[in-house]
XYZ file of C-alpha atoms in Angstrom:
353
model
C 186.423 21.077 266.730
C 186.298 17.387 265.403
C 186.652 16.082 269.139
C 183.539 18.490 270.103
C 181.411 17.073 267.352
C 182.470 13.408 267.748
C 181.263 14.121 271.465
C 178.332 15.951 270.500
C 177.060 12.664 268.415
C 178.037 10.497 271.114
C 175.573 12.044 273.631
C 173.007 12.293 271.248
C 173.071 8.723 270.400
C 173.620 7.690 274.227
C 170.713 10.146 274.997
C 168.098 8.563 272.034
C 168.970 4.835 272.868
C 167.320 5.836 277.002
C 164.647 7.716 275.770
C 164.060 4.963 273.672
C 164.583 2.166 276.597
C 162.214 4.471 278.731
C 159.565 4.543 276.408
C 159.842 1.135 276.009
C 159.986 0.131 279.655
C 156.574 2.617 280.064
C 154.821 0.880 277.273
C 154.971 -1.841 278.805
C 154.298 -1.662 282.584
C 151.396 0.959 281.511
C 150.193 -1.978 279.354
C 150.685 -4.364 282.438
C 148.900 -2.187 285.400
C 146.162 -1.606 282.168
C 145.456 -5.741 281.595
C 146.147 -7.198 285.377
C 144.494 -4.268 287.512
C 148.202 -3.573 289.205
C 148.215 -1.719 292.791
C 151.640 -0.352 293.772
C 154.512 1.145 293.268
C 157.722 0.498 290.438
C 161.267 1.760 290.310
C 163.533 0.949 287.845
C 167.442 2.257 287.948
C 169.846 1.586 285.750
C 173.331 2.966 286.644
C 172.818 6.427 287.839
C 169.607 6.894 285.234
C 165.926 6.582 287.075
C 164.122 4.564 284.135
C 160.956 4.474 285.758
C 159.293 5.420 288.953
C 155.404 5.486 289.474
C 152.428 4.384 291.361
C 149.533 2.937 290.281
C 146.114 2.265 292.107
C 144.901 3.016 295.169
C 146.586 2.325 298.906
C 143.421 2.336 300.547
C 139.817 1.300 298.298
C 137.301 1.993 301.259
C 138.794 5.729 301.096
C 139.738 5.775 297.207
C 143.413 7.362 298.604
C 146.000 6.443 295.997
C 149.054 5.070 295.860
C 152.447 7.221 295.735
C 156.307 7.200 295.636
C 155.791 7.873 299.182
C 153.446 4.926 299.840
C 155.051 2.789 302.477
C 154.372 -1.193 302.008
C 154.638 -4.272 303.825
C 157.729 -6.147 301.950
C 157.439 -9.779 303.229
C 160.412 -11.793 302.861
C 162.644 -8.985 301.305
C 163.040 -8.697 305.192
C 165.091 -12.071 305.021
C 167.445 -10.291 303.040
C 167.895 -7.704 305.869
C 168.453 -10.455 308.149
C 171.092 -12.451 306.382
C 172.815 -8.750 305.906
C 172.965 -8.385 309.387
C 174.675 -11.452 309.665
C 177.298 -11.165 307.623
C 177.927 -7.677 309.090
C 178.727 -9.743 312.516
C 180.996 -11.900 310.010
C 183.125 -9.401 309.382
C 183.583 -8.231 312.594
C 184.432 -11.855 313.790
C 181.701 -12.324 315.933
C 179.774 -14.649 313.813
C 181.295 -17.939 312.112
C 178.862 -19.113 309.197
C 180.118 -23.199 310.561
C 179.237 -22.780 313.991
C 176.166 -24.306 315.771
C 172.875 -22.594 316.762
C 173.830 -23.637 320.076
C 177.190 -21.044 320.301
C 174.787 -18.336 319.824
C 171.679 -19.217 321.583
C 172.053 -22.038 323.836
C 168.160 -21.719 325.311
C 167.464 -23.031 321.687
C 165.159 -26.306 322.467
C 165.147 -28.121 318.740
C 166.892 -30.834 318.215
C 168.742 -28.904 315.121
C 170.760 -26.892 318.139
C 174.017 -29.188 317.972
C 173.468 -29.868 314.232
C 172.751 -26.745 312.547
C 174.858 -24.159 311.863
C 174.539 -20.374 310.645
C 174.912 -21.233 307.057
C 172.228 -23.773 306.833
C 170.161 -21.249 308.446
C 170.991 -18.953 305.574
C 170.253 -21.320 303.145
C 166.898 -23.209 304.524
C 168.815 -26.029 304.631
C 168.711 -26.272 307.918
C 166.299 -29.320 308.203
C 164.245 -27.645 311.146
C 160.658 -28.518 310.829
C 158.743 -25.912 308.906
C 157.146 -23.166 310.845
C 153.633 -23.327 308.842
C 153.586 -26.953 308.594
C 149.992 -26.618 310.282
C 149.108 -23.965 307.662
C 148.948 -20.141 309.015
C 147.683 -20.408 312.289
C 151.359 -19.161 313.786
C 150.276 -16.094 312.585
C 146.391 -15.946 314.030
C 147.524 -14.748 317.493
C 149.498 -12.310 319.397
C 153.003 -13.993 320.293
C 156.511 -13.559 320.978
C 159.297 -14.597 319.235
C 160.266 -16.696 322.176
C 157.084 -18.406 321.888
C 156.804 -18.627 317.993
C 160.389 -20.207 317.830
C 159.283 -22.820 320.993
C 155.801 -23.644 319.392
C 156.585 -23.736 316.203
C 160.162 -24.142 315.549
C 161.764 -26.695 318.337
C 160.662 -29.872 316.983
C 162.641 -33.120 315.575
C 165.267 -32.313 312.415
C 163.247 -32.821 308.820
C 166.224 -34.034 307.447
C 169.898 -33.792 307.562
C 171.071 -30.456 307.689
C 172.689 -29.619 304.686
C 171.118 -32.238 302.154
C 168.056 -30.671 300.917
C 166.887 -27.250 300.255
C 163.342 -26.379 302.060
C 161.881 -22.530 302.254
C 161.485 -22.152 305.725
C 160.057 -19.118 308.040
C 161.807 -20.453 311.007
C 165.094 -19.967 309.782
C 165.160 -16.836 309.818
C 163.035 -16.246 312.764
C 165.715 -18.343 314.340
C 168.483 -16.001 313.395
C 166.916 -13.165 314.239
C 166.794 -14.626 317.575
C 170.883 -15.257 317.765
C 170.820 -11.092 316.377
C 168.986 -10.347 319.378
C 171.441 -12.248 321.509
C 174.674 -10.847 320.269
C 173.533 -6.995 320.400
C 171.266 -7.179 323.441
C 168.537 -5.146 322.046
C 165.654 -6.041 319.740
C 165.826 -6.593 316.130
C 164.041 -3.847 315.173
C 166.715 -1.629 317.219
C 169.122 -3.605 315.500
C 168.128 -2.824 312.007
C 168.106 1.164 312.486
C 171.155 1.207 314.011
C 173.361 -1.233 311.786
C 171.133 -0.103 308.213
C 168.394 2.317 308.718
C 170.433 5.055 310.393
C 173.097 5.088 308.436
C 171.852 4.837 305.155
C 169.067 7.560 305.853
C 166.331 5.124 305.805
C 163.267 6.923 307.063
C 160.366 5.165 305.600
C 161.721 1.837 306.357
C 160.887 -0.103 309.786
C 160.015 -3.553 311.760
C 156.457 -3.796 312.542
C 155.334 -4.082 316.452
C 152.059 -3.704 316.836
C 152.280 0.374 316.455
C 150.213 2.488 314.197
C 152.310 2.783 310.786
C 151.387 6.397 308.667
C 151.619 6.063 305.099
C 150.804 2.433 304.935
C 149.117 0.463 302.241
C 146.154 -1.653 303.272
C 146.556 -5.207 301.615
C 143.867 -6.365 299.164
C 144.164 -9.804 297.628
C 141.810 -11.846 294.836
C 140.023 -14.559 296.043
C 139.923 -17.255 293.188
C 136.706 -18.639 294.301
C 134.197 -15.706 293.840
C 136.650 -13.725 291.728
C 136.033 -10.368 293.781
C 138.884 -8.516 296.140
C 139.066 -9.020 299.512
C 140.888 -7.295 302.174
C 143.767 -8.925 303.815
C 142.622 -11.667 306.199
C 143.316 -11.090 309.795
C 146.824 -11.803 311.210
C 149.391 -10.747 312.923
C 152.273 -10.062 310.117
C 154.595 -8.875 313.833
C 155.219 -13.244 314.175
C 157.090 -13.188 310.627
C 159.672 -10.956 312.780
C 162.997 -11.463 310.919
C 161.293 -13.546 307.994
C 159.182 -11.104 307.053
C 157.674 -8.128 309.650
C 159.434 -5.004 307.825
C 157.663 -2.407 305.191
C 159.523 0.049 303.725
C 159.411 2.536 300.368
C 160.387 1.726 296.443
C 163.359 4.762 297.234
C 164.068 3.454 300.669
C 164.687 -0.062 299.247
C 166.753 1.624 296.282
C 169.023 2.652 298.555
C 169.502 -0.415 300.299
C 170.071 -2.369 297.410
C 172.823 0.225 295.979
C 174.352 0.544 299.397
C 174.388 -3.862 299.451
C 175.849 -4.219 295.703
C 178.100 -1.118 296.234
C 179.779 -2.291 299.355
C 178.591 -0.058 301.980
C 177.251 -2.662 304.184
C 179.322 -5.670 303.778
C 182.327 -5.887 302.050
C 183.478 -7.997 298.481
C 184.374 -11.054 299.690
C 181.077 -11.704 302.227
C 179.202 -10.108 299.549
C 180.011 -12.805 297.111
C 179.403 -15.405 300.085
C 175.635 -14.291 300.589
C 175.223 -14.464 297.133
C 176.895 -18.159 297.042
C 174.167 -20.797 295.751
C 174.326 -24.801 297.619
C 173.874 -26.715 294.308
C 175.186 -29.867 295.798
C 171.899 -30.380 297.552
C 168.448 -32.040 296.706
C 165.689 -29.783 295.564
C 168.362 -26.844 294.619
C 166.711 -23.567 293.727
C 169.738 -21.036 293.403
C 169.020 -19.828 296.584
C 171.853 -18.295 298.303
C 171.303 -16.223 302.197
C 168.412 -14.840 302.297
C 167.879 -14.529 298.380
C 167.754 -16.362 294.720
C 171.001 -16.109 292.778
C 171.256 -17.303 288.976
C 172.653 -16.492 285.968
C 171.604 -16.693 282.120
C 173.361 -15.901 278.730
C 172.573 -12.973 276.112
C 174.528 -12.226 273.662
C 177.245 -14.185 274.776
C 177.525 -12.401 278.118
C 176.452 -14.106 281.422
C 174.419 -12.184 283.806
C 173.758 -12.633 287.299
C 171.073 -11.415 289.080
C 170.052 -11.514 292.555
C 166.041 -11.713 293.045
C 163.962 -11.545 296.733
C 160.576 -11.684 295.849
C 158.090 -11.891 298.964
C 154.365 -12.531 299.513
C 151.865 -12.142 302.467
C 148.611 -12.727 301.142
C 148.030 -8.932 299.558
C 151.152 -8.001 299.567
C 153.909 -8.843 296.406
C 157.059 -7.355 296.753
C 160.698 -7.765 294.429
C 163.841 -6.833 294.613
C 165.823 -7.843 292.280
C 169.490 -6.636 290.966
C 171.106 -7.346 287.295
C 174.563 -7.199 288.517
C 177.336 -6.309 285.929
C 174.530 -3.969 284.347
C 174.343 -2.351 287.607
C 170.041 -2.447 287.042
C 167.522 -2.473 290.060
C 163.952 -2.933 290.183
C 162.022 -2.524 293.178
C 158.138 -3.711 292.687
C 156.155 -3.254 295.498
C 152.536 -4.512 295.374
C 149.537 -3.646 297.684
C 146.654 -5.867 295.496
C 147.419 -9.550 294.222
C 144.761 -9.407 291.713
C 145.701 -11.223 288.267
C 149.424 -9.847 288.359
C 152.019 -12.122 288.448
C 156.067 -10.470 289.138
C 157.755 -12.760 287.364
C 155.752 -12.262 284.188
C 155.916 -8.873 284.228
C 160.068 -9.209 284.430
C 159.940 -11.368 282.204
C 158.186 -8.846 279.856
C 160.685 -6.045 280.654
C 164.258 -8.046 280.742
C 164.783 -6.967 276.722
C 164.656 -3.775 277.717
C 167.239 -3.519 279.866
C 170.153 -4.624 278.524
């Protein structure tokens, strides 16, 4: 009988310290979407408990058709993350080394970075390859293949020396995306259903290519001269390829991350290598393969956390993973209008400890 009630006030404690944390967590973002005009979707898990999941504003304005949980979204450079998973998936299967050359896995490869850089720079943007938007966006105005993207744009003279300097760089990534395509012999987009999508259950996940996409948010961003939105300015977001071409759902991208921190798609030990920071560098950031990895104290425990944030003009995307505490939140964002990610994390981090 003792043991019963001991229980008993146990789960009644556990069970008023989430709806508490819940409450919280609402307060807030409703306070948030209320102040900066937020458009999207947020998902917050902690262990096996859904904290939060709701949409907020509309997915298209011309048609006033709102946002859902089923609201598929462009989700920038959380594609990188996709990429660099792929990669290490061809690690374990020892048909990638991270120290080899470009040049061992695409030997067309024009730059002069092909002898010099290896996978792991590419990981890391610290490749030294010239970046692919030096000349601003116009890589992105036109119609082109990755073949001619990665010859235009990404085949010039070395920045710097590979490996001494950290610098955020499309072409990396376009670049390995590239050496994907050459190992498997089909297409990076057949590459990611068959190696994540498929297995996982992915449905509402997928590589752009020029196709009609259902469900899809149209992009909206504020522009800071007149103050008013605007729609997304023309381009063609099928050139970010492997950087950054992929939408997907808050659930879909739930499941990835819980699949990636739980071991189903790479295993400990390459696990703990994508999430490997190059501090010995200039300009370090904490960015490990294909994501930002830090850590911070609270209450005399050290958390990491693993954060891919992306942007393409109206769309702001993050996923990002509070590691020990097993917590995931998955912000996906169809109108940049005074909302800033980082703030609102900011705002929410007490709450989920």
């Amino acid at each position: 009988m003792k043991t019963s009630i001991l229980l008993s006030a146990i789960l009644f404690i556990v069970t008023t310290n989430l709806y508490a944390q819940e409450h919280a967590i609402v307060k807030t973002i409703e306070q948030y979407v209320s102040d900066h005009k937020f458009n999207g979707t947020i998902l917050i898990k902690k262990e096996d408990t859904v904290l939060h999941h709701k949409s907020y504003g509309l997915a298209n304005r011309e048609f006033n058709v709102k946002n859902s949980i089923d609201t598929r979204y462009k989700i920038a450079s959380i594609t990188k993350l996709f990429t660099a998973v792929l990669i290490y998936q061809l690690v374990e299967q020892e048909k990638i080394k991270l120290d080899n050359l470009i040049v061992d896995y695409y030997p067309n490869y024009k730059g002069e970075g092909k002898n010099k850089v290896t996978i792991h720079q590419l990981l890391t943007s610290t490749s030294g390859i010239e970046n692919l938007e030096k000349k601003g966006d116009q890589v992105y105005e036109k119609r082109l293949t990755t073949d001619q993207i990665i010859s235009k744009y990404a085949s010039g003279p070395l920045e710097f020396m590979p490996g001494s300097k950290f610098s955020y760089n499309n072409a990396d990534y376009i670049i390995l995306g590239k050496i994907l395509e050459n190992i498997y012999d089909v297409s990076f987009k057949q590459i990611i259903k068959q190696q994540i999508l498929d297995p996982l259950n992915m449905k509402n996940t997928g590589v752009f290519d020029h196709e009609v996409v259902s469900k899809l948010a149209q992009c909206y961003w504020r522009n800071e001269k007149t103050g008013k939105s605007e729609r997304d300015v023309p381009y063609f977001i099928e050139n970010y390829y492997a950087s950054g071409a992929m939408y997907s759902t808050t659930s879909d991208l739930l499941t990835f991350t819980d699949a990636l921190f739980n071991n189903q798609l790479i295993n400990k030990n390459n696990l703990s290598k994508l999430l490997e920071t190059e501090s010995n560098i200039e300009n370090f950031d904490n960015y490990a393969s294909g994501l930002w990895s830090f850590s911070f104290k609270d209450d005399d425990m050290t958390n990491n956390i693993a954060s891919r944030p992306g942007t393409i003009w109206g769309a702001e995307t993050m996923l990002q993973r509070f590691i020990e505490k097993k917590t995931s939140i998955i912000l996906l964002s169809n109108g940049m209008e005074t909302s800033n990610t980082w703030e609102l994390l900011r705002m929410l981090q007490p709450y989920l400890k």
